[in-house]
Amino acid sequence: MSFRLSHLFTLRARPDPARTQRQTEAELSREIAFRRAMENSMPTGMRVIDLEGRISYVNPAFCRLVGMTQDELLGQTPPYSYWPPEQLEQHRLNIKRLLQGEIKSLNTQIPVMHRDGSRLICRMYTSPLEDAQGKQVGWMTSVTDITEPSRIRLELAQAQERFITVLQSLDAAVSVAAQAPDDELLFANEAYRKWFGNSLQAGHRPMADAHRAPWSDTREYFHEQVARWFDVRVRSIQWVDGRVVQLLVATDITQKRIADDNQRLQYERLQQTSRLINMGEMASSLAHELNQPLTAINNYLMGAVARIRSAENRQETVAADDLIEMLTKTAKQAERAGTVIQRIRGFVKRSDPIRKFIDPAALVAEAVGLAEIDGRALGVQVLQELDPDLPSINVDPILIEQVLVNLVKNGIDAMRDASIKVLRVRVRIAENQILFSVKDRGHGVEPSIRDRLFDSFYTTKAEGMGMGLNICRSIIESHQGRLWFEDNADGGSTFKFSLPLEPDNPIQELNGEAV
């Protein structure tokens, strides 16, 4: 009985070979399934060839790359069906060097042909495949589709090439440099090298240091070394390596500066000519205006001489009060003549345009005092209507006086045949501006000439140049103002111009140059 029990226990303790085999096969199946799942999920194509170049294994990713099934690929020998005809020689050379042992591994970028004929750019890495004993039995190749990254890199390279071509063809000097104190010129186009060579200190650094304004602002810079004017813009940008660097764009504006200077000189000459023409048109009136005080001076002096001689003949002494009275009247007439001459001289005198704060009432008084000489000759009364406590304005007094004289003279001339010969010059404040107006009772502005009234060389006067109103408008606009005209309900016209009480910029451009 005890023998049977011990034999039974011995049988139960022995391992079951069949069961062990089943367990081993199950584990192997799981391992194979796991490895196959890994191979099937890999986005990288895998290919194995034997020592003769015959394909012995491909994974699904490789099949998708070339558009073929495993059955179509397995057993193929060079040349493989996915080799593009135009790349056959390159592929043959690569596989030959592997099979003959000239190289142990291969890492290359080469086109692969899909079944539909399209080409893919692939990165192929081939290395020896060894068995468990370390003996080489073939080659394992991993294949990655890099068509899209290659396309993007190519487009970026082409875009960069186009960008560089544009930069090189610009007339402006373009440079990129590291921030001071680093002395590194990272980029310079052809225009920059033409002016400054490859020197950072000769071009980029001095112009960048002189420019402290935002990118939207430009600064004109005269470069003494090349004797040129440049319009300079500077901004900070991030360079390809992540550094913050300076981008400078300098445009050569030398010819523009020369043209602007010439235009400014011509315009100043034109203003001077216009003032002289005004005086020429007023010559007869001015002669009459000066003749009156000069005649009075002559009469007073002749009277004084006659009185002194008469007293000598009678052996009497002339009363001092009598002579003082006559000499005082003579002095007043001389002062009157001097005032006319001084106004004429100040008006036609050529001087550099200078802005300064001046009382509007003084401007009007000077202009009216000069222009009403014509008014008296034609019987026109000039009235001044000024608001009280007018603030001073920052203008060029000679230029604004020229505008007022021109408008007053035009108004007087328009009333030669008018029944009511009254010209009103008014100054008042309106919405942070000072408004000047010259109102006449003349014949008004004809509809046919309204659109051309301010054009250059257009005039309704037989002897006129047609520059008066055009120059007036340019002068007012250079002071950030506006000049226009309106019809009067009771006849005639009113010419108006406005000037800002507080201009945004005290120096404004007149035909491209500062007034």
Short mmCIF file of C-alpha atoms in Angstrom, two decimals:
data_model
loop_
_atom_site.label_atom_id
_atom_site.label_comp_id
_atom_site.label_asym_id
_atom_site.label_seq_id
_atom_site.Cartn_x
_atom_site.Cartn_y
_atom_site.Cartn_z
CA MET A 1 0.00 0.00 0.00
CA SER A 2 2.80 2.38 0.85
CA PHE A 3 4.61 1.56 -2.41
CA ARG A 4 1.62 2.46 -4.48
CA LEU A 5 1.19 5.82 -2.73
CA SER A 6 4.84 6.77 -3.18
CA HIS A 7 4.71 5.76 -6.84
CA LEU A 8 1.63 7.92 -7.29
CA PHE A 9 3.33 10.93 -5.75
CA THR A 10 6.39 10.34 -7.93
CA LEU A 11 4.26 10.35 -11.09
CA ARG A 12 2.53 13.55 -10.06
CA ALA A 13 5.85 15.32 -9.38
CA ARG A 14 7.24 14.62 -12.85
CA PRO A 15 6.74 17.55 -15.41
CA ASP A 16 4.33 16.94 -18.28
CA PRO A 17 6.33 17.30 -21.57
CA ALA A 18 3.24 18.01 -23.63
CA ARG A 19 2.10 20.74 -21.31
CA THR A 20 5.54 22.36 -21.27
CA GLN A 21 5.64 22.32 -25.05
CA ARG A 22 2.26 23.97 -25.28
CA GLN A 23 3.33 26.71 -22.87
CA THR A 24 6.53 27.33 -24.86
CA GLU A 25 4.63 27.50 -28.14
CA ALA A 26 2.13 29.96 -26.63
CA GLU A 27 4.91 32.21 -25.38
CA LEU A 28 6.63 32.05 -28.76
CA SER A 29 3.39 32.92 -30.53
CA ARG A 30 2.87 35.90 -28.25
CA GLU A 31 6.44 37.02 -28.89
CA ILE A 32 6.00 36.66 -32.66
CA ALA A 33 2.67 38.46 -32.56
CA PHE A 34 4.22 41.27 -30.51
CA ARG A 35 7.14 41.63 -32.89
CA ARG A 36 4.83 41.54 -35.89
CA ALA A 37 2.60 44.18 -34.34
CA MET A 38 5.68 46.33 -33.81
CA GLU A 39 6.78 45.83 -37.42
CA ASN A 40 3.31 46.56 -38.76
CA SER A 41 2.94 49.75 -36.74
CA MET A 42 6.33 51.19 -37.67
CA PRO A 43 6.15 54.20 -40.07
CA THR A 44 9.68 53.35 -41.26
CA GLY A 45 9.99 50.85 -44.09
CA MET A 46 12.18 47.83 -43.39
CA ARG A 47 13.78 45.60 -46.02
CA VAL A 48 16.15 42.61 -45.74
CA ILE A 49 18.26 41.27 -48.59
CA ASP A 50 20.54 38.21 -48.51
CA LEU A 51 24.17 38.11 -49.52
CA GLU A 52 23.19 37.89 -53.20
CA GLY A 53 20.86 40.88 -53.04
CA ARG A 54 17.61 38.93 -53.03
CA ILE A 55 14.78 40.48 -50.99
CA SER A 56 13.90 38.15 -48.13
CA TYR A 57 11.78 40.42 -45.95
CA VAL A 58 9.74 43.66 -46.18
CA ASN A 59 7.43 45.16 -43.60
CA PRO A 60 4.05 46.75 -44.40
CA ALA A 61 5.50 50.30 -44.23
CA PHE A 62 7.96 49.45 -47.01
CA CYS A 63 5.14 47.95 -49.08
CA ARG A 64 3.13 51.18 -48.67
CA LEU A 65 6.11 53.29 -49.72
CA VAL A 66 6.53 51.49 -53.06
CA GLY A 67 2.85 50.58 -53.55
CA MET A 68 3.50 46.81 -53.82
CA THR A 69 2.58 43.70 -51.82
CA GLN A 70 4.99 41.47 -49.94
CA ASP A 71 4.48 38.69 -52.50
CA GLU A 72 5.46 41.08 -55.32
CA LEU A 73 8.59 42.18 -53.53
CA LEU A 74 9.93 39.01 -51.91
CA GLY A 75 12.48 37.23 -54.08
CA GLN A 76 13.27 40.27 -56.26
CA THR A 77 16.93 40.79 -57.22
CA PRO A 78 18.60 43.91 -58.57
CA PRO A 79 17.44 45.94 -60.40
CA TYR A 80 14.41 46.18 -58.12
CA SER A 81 11.08 47.26 -59.54
CA TYR A 82 10.97 50.41 -57.37
CA TRP A 83 14.20 51.82 -58.76
CA PRO A 84 13.45 54.86 -60.96
CA PRO A 85 14.87 54.43 -64.48
CA GLU A 86 16.70 57.75 -64.25
CA GLN A 87 18.46 56.58 -61.05
CA LEU A 88 19.33 53.01 -62.07
CA GLU A 89 23.07 53.61 -62.29
CA GLN A 90 23.23 55.17 -58.83
CA HIS A 91 21.22 52.31 -57.32
CA ARG A 92 23.35 49.69 -59.13
CA LEU A 93 26.53 51.28 -57.83
CA ASN A 94 25.24 51.36 -54.25
CA ILE A 95 24.11 47.69 -54.22
CA LYS A 96 27.29 46.55 -55.97
CA ARG A 97 29.50 48.18 -53.35
CA LEU A 98 27.47 46.48 -50.59
CA LEU A 99 27.46 43.01 -52.12
CA GLN A 100 31.17 43.12 -52.95
CA GLY A 101 32.07 44.23 -49.44
CA GLU A 102 33.52 47.59 -50.46
CA ILE A 103 31.41 49.28 -47.79
CA LYS A 104 29.94 47.91 -44.57
CA SER A 105 27.01 50.30 -44.36
CA LEU A 106 25.28 52.89 -46.48
CA ASN A 107 23.48 56.07 -45.52
CA THR A 108 22.10 57.94 -48.52
CA GLN A 109 19.24 60.06 -49.80
CA ILE A 110 17.88 58.75 -53.07
CA PRO A 111 14.60 58.71 -55.09
CA VAL A 112 12.32 55.68 -54.94
CA MET A 113 9.56 54.98 -57.48
CA HIS A 114 6.01 54.18 -56.37
CA ARG A 115 3.95 51.77 -58.38
CA ASP A 116 1.90 54.70 -59.80
CA GLY A 117 5.08 56.23 -61.20
CA SER A 118 5.45 59.02 -58.65
CA ARG A 119 8.84 59.63 -57.10
CA LEU A 120 9.56 59.73 -53.40
CA ILE A 121 12.69 61.10 -51.82
CA CYS A 122 13.79 58.60 -49.18
CA ARG A 123 16.52 58.37 -46.60
CA MET A 124 17.93 54.81 -46.76
CA TYR A 125 20.24 53.41 -44.07
CA THR A 126 21.69 49.92 -44.73
CA SER A 127 23.74 47.91 -42.23
CA PRO A 128 24.91 44.25 -41.98
CA LEU A 129 22.41 41.63 -40.69
CA GLU A 130 24.01 38.90 -38.53
CA ASP A 131 22.66 35.63 -37.10
CA ALA A 132 22.92 34.46 -33.49
CA GLN A 133 26.51 33.33 -34.03
CA GLY A 134 27.53 36.76 -35.37
CA LYS A 135 27.79 35.58 -38.97
CA GLN A 136 26.55 38.04 -41.62
CA VAL A 137 23.60 36.65 -43.51
CA GLY A 138 22.51 39.78 -45.40
CA TRP A 139 21.71 43.50 -45.01
CA MET A 140 18.91 45.30 -43.17
CA THR A 141 17.71 48.58 -44.70
CA SER A 142 15.49 51.18 -43.06
CA VAL A 143 13.68 53.49 -45.49
CA THR A 144 12.10 56.84 -44.42
CA ASP A 145 9.98 59.00 -46.72
CA ILE A 146 11.43 62.55 -46.56
CA THR A 147 9.63 63.89 -49.64
CA GLU A 148 7.63 66.54 -47.77
CA PRO A 149 10.49 67.77 -45.54
CA SER A 150 12.72 67.89 -48.63
CA ARG A 151 10.09 69.87 -50.52
CA ILE A 152 9.78 72.32 -47.63
CA ARG A 153 13.55 72.68 -47.37
CA LEU A 154 13.79 73.25 -51.11
CA GLU A 155 11.03 75.88 -51.05
CA LEU A 156 12.70 77.61 -48.11
CA ALA A 157 16.03 77.57 -49.92
CA GLN A 158 14.42 78.95 -53.08
CA ALA A 159 12.57 81.62 -51.09
CA GLN A 160 15.79 82.58 -49.36
CA GLU A 161 17.57 82.74 -52.70
CA ARG A 162 14.84 84.98 -54.14
CA PHE A 163 14.96 87.16 -51.02
CA ILE A 164 18.73 87.49 -51.22
CA THR A 165 18.44 88.31 -54.93
CA VAL A 166 15.95 91.09 -54.15
CA LEU A 167 18.15 92.46 -51.37
CA GLN A 168 21.20 92.42 -53.63
CA SER A 169 19.36 94.28 -56.38
CA LEU A 170 18.11 97.08 -54.11
CA ASP A 171 19.55 100.55 -54.52
CA ALA A 172 19.34 100.94 -50.75
CA ALA A 173 22.20 99.75 -48.57
CA VAL A 174 20.98 96.90 -46.33
CA SER A 175 23.10 95.54 -43.50
CA VAL A 176 22.67 93.34 -40.43
CA ALA A 177 25.08 93.60 -37.52
CA ALA A 178 25.37 92.33 -33.97
CA GLN A 179 24.46 94.74 -31.23
CA ALA A 180 27.27 96.94 -29.94
CA PRO A 181 29.89 96.38 -28.62
CA ASP A 182 30.20 93.24 -30.82
CA ASP A 183 31.97 94.05 -34.09
CA GLU A 184 30.35 91.53 -36.40
CA LEU A 185 28.77 92.39 -39.76
CA LEU A 186 26.39 89.50 -40.40
CA PHE A 187 25.04 90.58 -43.79
CA ALA A 188 25.63 93.36 -46.31
CA ASN A 189 24.08 93.65 -49.77
CA GLU A 190 25.78 94.89 -52.93
CA ALA A 191 24.73 98.52 -52.42
CA TYR A 192 26.21 98.54 -48.91
CA ARG A 193 29.50 97.05 -50.09
CA LYS A 194 29.62 99.59 -52.94
CA TRP A 195 29.55 102.47 -50.45
CA PHE A 196 31.27 101.05 -47.38
CA GLY A 197 32.98 97.80 -48.42
CA ASN A 198 32.71 95.08 -45.77
CA SER A 199 33.40 97.53 -42.96
CA LEU A 200 31.07 97.72 -39.99
CA GLN A 201 32.62 100.91 -38.63
CA ALA A 202 32.57 102.74 -41.97
CA GLY A 203 28.83 102.38 -42.60
CA HIS A 204 26.50 100.48 -40.31
CA ARG A 205 27.71 101.53 -36.88
CA PRO A 206 27.84 105.37 -37.26
CA MET A 207 24.48 105.52 -39.06
CA ALA A 208 22.82 103.18 -36.53
CA ASP A 209 24.24 105.15 -33.59
CA ALA A 210 22.91 108.41 -35.07
CA HIS A 211 19.41 106.93 -35.50
CA ARG A 212 17.46 106.58 -32.26
CA ALA A 213 13.93 106.91 -33.66
CA PRO A 214 11.34 104.10 -34.14
CA TRP A 215 11.38 102.09 -37.38
CA SER A 216 8.48 104.12 -38.79
CA ASP A 217 10.60 107.27 -38.46
CA THR A 218 13.44 108.04 -40.81
CA ARG A 219 16.44 110.23 -40.24
CA GLU A 220 18.56 111.93 -42.84
CA TYR A 221 22.27 111.37 -42.30
CA PHE A 222 25.19 112.94 -44.13
CA HIS A 223 28.09 110.52 -44.47
CA GLU A 224 31.26 112.56 -44.73
CA GLN A 225 33.43 109.68 -45.94
CA VAL A 226 31.35 109.07 -49.09
CA ALA A 227 29.92 112.63 -49.22
CA ARG A 228 26.35 111.38 -49.62
CA TRP A 229 23.02 111.95 -47.89
CA PHE A 230 21.16 108.84 -46.69
CA ASP A 231 17.63 108.26 -45.44
CA VAL A 232 18.25 105.81 -42.55
CA ARG A 233 15.95 103.29 -40.86
CA VAL A 234 17.08 100.97 -38.06
CA ARG A 235 15.26 98.24 -36.16
CA SER A 236 16.04 95.24 -33.97
CA ILE A 237 15.31 91.77 -35.36
CA GLN A 238 15.93 88.18 -34.26
CA TRP A 239 18.73 86.54 -36.25
CA VAL A 240 18.75 82.91 -37.37
CA ASP A 241 20.74 81.86 -34.30
CA GLY A 242 18.29 83.55 -31.93
CA ARG A 243 20.38 86.65 -31.25
CA VAL A 244 18.81 90.12 -31.31
CA VAL A 245 20.63 92.09 -34.02
CA GLN A 246 20.32 95.42 -35.85
CA LEU A 247 18.83 95.72 -39.33
CA LEU A 248 19.77 98.95 -41.14
CA VAL A 249 18.34 100.25 -44.41
CA ALA A 250 20.04 103.36 -45.81
CA THR A 251 18.66 104.91 -49.01
CA ASP A 252 20.81 107.34 -50.98
CA ILE A 253 18.85 110.62 -51.22
CA THR A 254 21.68 112.88 -52.35
CA GLN A 255 20.08 113.77 -55.68
CA LYS A 256 16.75 114.41 -53.96
CA ARG A 257 18.43 116.77 -51.50
CA ILE A 258 20.09 118.64 -54.35
CA ALA A 259 16.81 118.86 -56.25
CA ASP A 260 14.97 120.05 -53.13
CA ASP A 261 17.60 122.72 -52.47
CA ASN A 262 17.35 123.93 -56.06
CA GLN A 263 13.58 123.96 -55.90
CA ARG A 264 13.65 125.89 -52.63
CA LEU A 265 15.98 128.51 -54.12
CA GLN A 266 13.79 128.81 -57.20
CA TYR A 267 10.70 129.17 -55.05
CA GLU A 268 12.33 131.86 -52.93
CA ARG A 269 13.27 133.72 -56.11
CA LEU A 270 9.69 133.37 -57.31
CA GLN A 271 8.37 134.81 -54.06
CA GLN A 272 10.80 137.70 -54.37
CA THR A 273 9.73 138.26 -57.98
CA SER A 274 6.08 138.19 -56.94
CA ARG A 275 6.68 140.87 -54.31
CA LEU A 276 8.57 143.04 -56.82
CA ILE A 277 5.74 142.63 -59.32
CA ASN A 278 3.28 143.76 -56.64
CA MET A 279 5.38 146.85 -56.07
CA GLY A 280 5.64 147.40 -59.83
CA GLU A 281 1.86 147.21 -60.16
CA MET A 282 1.59 149.78 -57.36
CA ALA A 283 4.31 152.07 -58.73
CA SER A 284 1.99 154.93 -59.77
CA SER A 285 0.07 154.78 -56.49
CA LEU A 286 3.31 154.67 -54.52
CA ALA A 287 4.63 157.66 -56.45
CA HIS A 288 1.44 159.55 -55.62
CA GLU A 289 1.63 158.47 -51.99
CA LEU A 290 5.21 159.68 -51.68
CA ASN A 291 4.56 162.84 -53.68
CA GLN A 292 2.03 164.12 -51.15
CA PRO A 293 4.36 164.26 -48.11
CA LEU A 294 7.29 165.40 -50.25
CA THR A 295 5.19 168.26 -51.68
CA ALA A 296 4.06 169.19 -48.18
CA ILE A 297 7.65 169.14 -46.94
CA ASN A 298 8.67 171.40 -49.83
CA ASN A 299 5.79 173.82 -49.12
CA TYR A 300 6.51 174.00 -45.38
CA LEU A 301 10.21 174.59 -45.96
CA MET A 302 9.59 177.20 -48.67
CA GLY A 303 7.12 178.91 -46.34
CA ALA A 304 9.69 178.93 -43.55
CA VAL A 305 12.32 180.41 -45.88
CA ALA A 306 9.89 183.10 -47.10
CA ARG A 307 8.98 184.02 -43.53
CA ILE A 308 12.64 184.30 -42.48
CA ARG A 309 13.48 186.53 -45.51
CA SER A 310 10.45 188.70 -44.91
CA ALA A 311 11.47 189.18 -41.32
CA GLU A 312 15.03 190.05 -42.39
CA ASN A 313 13.72 192.68 -44.81
CA ARG A 314 11.73 194.25 -42.03
CA GLN A 315 14.67 193.77 -39.69
CA GLU A 316 12.46 191.71 -37.40
CA THR A 317 12.98 188.45 -35.59
CA VAL A 318 10.89 185.40 -36.59
CA ALA A 319 8.95 183.98 -33.68
CA ALA A 320 10.34 180.61 -32.62
CA ASP A 321 6.86 179.13 -32.21
CA ASP A 322 6.07 179.86 -35.85
CA LEU A 323 9.21 178.04 -37.07
CA ILE A 324 8.71 175.14 -34.62
CA GLU A 325 5.17 174.64 -35.90
CA MET A 326 6.28 174.54 -39.53
CA LEU A 327 9.27 172.29 -38.79
CA THR A 328 7.06 169.94 -36.74
CA LYS A 329 4.66 169.61 -39.67
CA THR A 330 7.66 169.05 -41.97
CA ALA A 331 8.97 166.29 -39.67
CA LYS A 332 5.55 164.58 -39.66
CA GLN A 333 5.42 164.58 -43.44
CA ALA A 334 8.99 163.22 -43.59
CA GLU A 335 7.98 160.49 -41.12
CA ARG A 336 4.98 159.69 -43.31
CA ALA A 337 7.20 159.33 -46.38
CA GLY A 338 9.73 157.30 -44.39
CA THR A 339 6.99 154.92 -43.22
CA VAL A 340 5.92 154.25 -46.83
CA ILE A 341 9.52 153.66 -47.91
CA GLN A 342 10.20 151.43 -44.90
CA ARG A 343 7.15 149.32 -45.67
CA ILE A 344 8.16 148.94 -49.30
CA ARG A 345 11.74 148.07 -48.34
CA GLY A 346 10.65 145.53 -45.72
CA PHE A 347 8.22 143.93 -48.14
CA VAL A 348 10.59 143.51 -51.09
CA LYS A 349 13.76 142.87 -49.09
CA ARG A 350 15.08 139.39 -49.71
CA SER A 351 15.84 137.47 -46.52
CA ASP A 352 15.85 133.90 -45.28
CA PRO A 353 12.41 132.73 -44.15
CA ILE A 354 12.26 132.92 -40.35
CA ARG A 355 9.33 132.04 -38.12
CA LYS A 356 8.65 134.02 -35.00
CA PHE A 357 5.73 134.88 -32.76
CA ILE A 358 3.99 138.04 -33.92
CA ASP A 359 0.78 139.96 -33.15
CA PRO A 360 -1.81 139.39 -35.94
CA ALA A 361 -2.90 143.01 -35.57
CA ALA A 362 0.62 144.18 -36.46
CA LEU A 363 0.63 141.93 -39.54
CA VAL A 364 -2.68 143.32 -40.75
CA ALA A 365 -1.64 146.90 -40.06
CA GLU A 366 1.56 146.55 -42.10
CA ALA A 367 -0.17 144.79 -45.00
CA VAL A 368 -3.13 147.19 -45.12
CA GLY A 369 -0.85 150.19 -44.75
CA LEU A 370 1.04 149.08 -47.85
CA ALA A 371 -1.92 147.92 -49.95
CA GLU A 372 -4.35 150.73 -49.19
CA ILE A 373 -2.12 153.12 -51.14
CA ASP A 374 -3.80 151.59 -54.20
CA GLY A 375 -7.13 151.80 -52.39
CA ARG A 376 -6.90 155.55 -51.89
CA ALA A 377 -6.00 156.00 -55.55
CA LEU A 378 -9.19 154.13 -56.52
CA GLY A 379 -11.37 155.56 -53.79
CA VAL A 380 -11.65 152.28 -51.88
CA GLN A 381 -11.98 152.39 -48.11
CA VAL A 382 -10.18 149.56 -46.25
CA LEU A 383 -11.66 148.68 -42.86
CA GLN A 384 -9.97 146.50 -40.26
CA GLU A 385 -12.15 144.35 -37.98
CA LEU A 386 -10.10 142.43 -35.43
CA ASP A 387 -11.30 140.44 -32.43
CA PRO A 388 -9.93 141.75 -29.12
CA ASP A 389 -7.06 139.96 -27.34
CA LEU A 390 -5.86 138.02 -30.36
CA PRO A 391 -3.00 135.63 -29.42
CA SER A 392 0.40 135.77 -31.10
CA ILE A 393 0.99 133.30 -33.93
CA ASN A 394 4.22 131.54 -34.92
CA VAL A 395 4.64 132.44 -38.61
CA ASP A 396 7.02 133.99 -41.08
CA PRO A 397 5.74 137.59 -40.99
CA ILE A 398 7.10 138.56 -44.42
CA LEU A 399 5.37 135.62 -46.12
CA ILE A 400 2.04 136.10 -44.35
CA GLU A 401 2.20 139.83 -45.06
CA GLN A 402 2.78 138.95 -48.72
CA VAL A 403 -0.44 136.86 -48.69
CA LEU A 404 -2.44 139.67 -47.07
CA VAL A 405 -1.09 142.33 -49.45
CA ASN A 406 -1.93 140.13 -52.43
CA LEU A 407 -5.48 139.44 -51.24
CA VAL A 408 -6.15 143.09 -50.31
CA LYS A 409 -4.78 144.31 -53.65
CA ASN A 410 -6.94 141.79 -55.52
CA GLY A 411 -10.00 142.93 -53.55
CA ILE A 412 -9.28 146.59 -54.28
CA ASP A 413 -8.73 145.86 -57.95
CA ALA A 414 -12.05 143.94 -58.10
CA MET A 415 -13.92 147.09 -56.94
CA ARG A 416 -12.67 149.51 -59.61
CA ASP A 417 -16.19 149.86 -61.03
CA ALA A 418 -18.17 148.93 -57.88
CA SER A 419 -20.81 151.25 -56.48
CA ILE A 420 -19.87 150.40 -52.88
CA LYS A 421 -16.12 150.59 -52.46
CA VAL A 422 -15.54 149.17 -49.00
CA LEU A 423 -13.04 146.36 -48.33
CA ARG A 424 -13.17 144.60 -44.98
CA VAL A 425 -10.19 142.78 -43.47
CA ARG A 426 -11.28 140.67 -40.52
CA VAL A 427 -9.31 138.49 -38.05
CA ARG A 428 -10.99 136.23 -35.52
CA ILE A 429 -10.51 132.99 -33.55
CA ALA A 430 -12.32 129.88 -34.81
CA GLU A 431 -11.83 126.35 -33.38
CA ASN A 432 -8.22 126.61 -32.24
CA GLN A 433 -7.34 128.46 -35.42
CA ILE A 434 -6.96 132.09 -36.37
CA LEU A 435 -9.05 133.03 -39.39
CA PHE A 436 -8.16 135.90 -41.73
CA SER A 437 -10.73 137.07 -44.28
CA VAL A 438 -10.69 139.76 -46.97
CA LYS A 439 -14.20 140.70 -48.16
CA ASP A 440 -14.77 142.85 -51.25
CA ARG A 441 -17.90 144.14 -53.01
CA GLY A 442 -16.58 143.59 -56.51
CA HIS A 443 -17.74 141.49 -59.43
CA GLY A 444 -17.03 138.12 -57.75
CA VAL A 445 -15.37 135.02 -59.22
CA GLU A 446 -16.76 133.77 -62.51
CA PRO A 447 -17.91 130.10 -62.45
CA SER A 448 -15.74 129.32 -65.49
CA ILE A 449 -12.50 130.12 -63.65
CA ARG A 450 -13.21 128.73 -60.18
CA ASP A 451 -11.37 125.44 -60.70
CA ARG A 452 -8.27 127.16 -62.10
CA LEU A 453 -8.11 130.17 -59.81
CA PHE A 454 -5.20 128.80 -57.75
CA ASP A 455 -3.33 127.17 -60.66
CA SER A 456 0.14 128.34 -61.62
CA PHE A 457 0.35 130.84 -64.51
CA TYR A 458 -3.41 131.36 -64.67
CA THR A 459 -4.57 134.97 -64.41
CA THR A 460 -7.45 137.19 -65.45
CA LYS A 461 -5.20 140.26 -65.58
CA ALA A 462 -3.66 141.23 -68.91
CA GLU A 463 -0.37 142.15 -67.26
CA GLY A 464 -0.39 139.44 -64.54
CA MET A 465 1.90 136.43 -64.22
CA GLY A 466 -0.70 134.14 -62.71
CA MET A 467 1.49 133.24 -59.71
CA GLY A 468 -0.02 135.42 -56.97
CA LEU A 469 -2.75 133.15 -55.61
CA ASN A 470 -0.72 130.01 -56.30
CA ILE A 471 2.14 131.35 -54.18
CA CYS A 472 -0.33 132.49 -51.51
CA ARG A 473 -1.80 129.01 -51.22
CA SER A 474 1.65 127.40 -51.00
CA ILE A 475 2.70 129.83 -48.26
CA ILE A 476 -0.45 129.16 -46.21
CA GLU A 477 -0.20 125.37 -46.65
CA SER A 478 3.45 125.50 -45.59
CA HIS A 479 2.18 127.01 -42.32
CA GLN A 480 -0.26 124.05 -41.95
CA GLY A 481 -3.15 126.29 -42.93
CA ARG A 482 -5.74 126.49 -45.72
CA LEU A 483 -6.70 129.17 -48.28
CA TRP A 484 -10.08 129.30 -50.01
CA PHE A 485 -12.76 131.72 -51.21
CA GLU A 486 -16.53 132.10 -50.84
CA ASP A 487 -19.19 134.09 -52.67
CA ASN A 488 -20.89 136.91 -50.77
CA ALA A 489 -24.66 137.04 -50.63
CA ASP A 490 -24.56 140.82 -51.28
CA GLY A 491 -22.03 140.54 -54.11
CA GLY A 492 -18.32 140.12 -54.38
CA SER A 493 -16.10 137.48 -52.82
CA THR A 494 -14.41 136.74 -49.52
CA PHE A 495 -10.97 135.17 -49.56
CA LYS A 496 -10.11 133.38 -46.33
CA PHE A 497 -7.12 131.61 -44.87
CA SER A 498 -6.70 129.86 -41.54
CA LEU A 499 -3.57 129.27 -39.48
CA PRO A 500 -3.25 126.92 -36.48
CA LEU A 501 -2.68 128.60 -33.14
CA GLU A 502 -0.44 125.73 -32.04
CA PRO A 503 1.07 124.00 -35.10
CA ASP A 504 1.99 120.30 -34.70
CA ASN A 505 5.38 120.97 -36.22
CA PRO A 506 6.99 124.41 -36.01
CA ILE A 507 8.94 123.76 -39.21
CA GLN A 508 6.78 122.64 -42.11
CA GLU A 509 7.75 121.74 -45.66
CA LEU A 510 7.29 124.27 -48.47
CA ASN A 511 7.76 122.51 -51.83
CA GLY A 512 9.99 119.90 -50.22
CA GLU A 513 12.12 122.17 -48.01
CA ALA A 514 11.65 123.72 -44.59
CA VAL A 515 10.34 127.27 -44.51
#
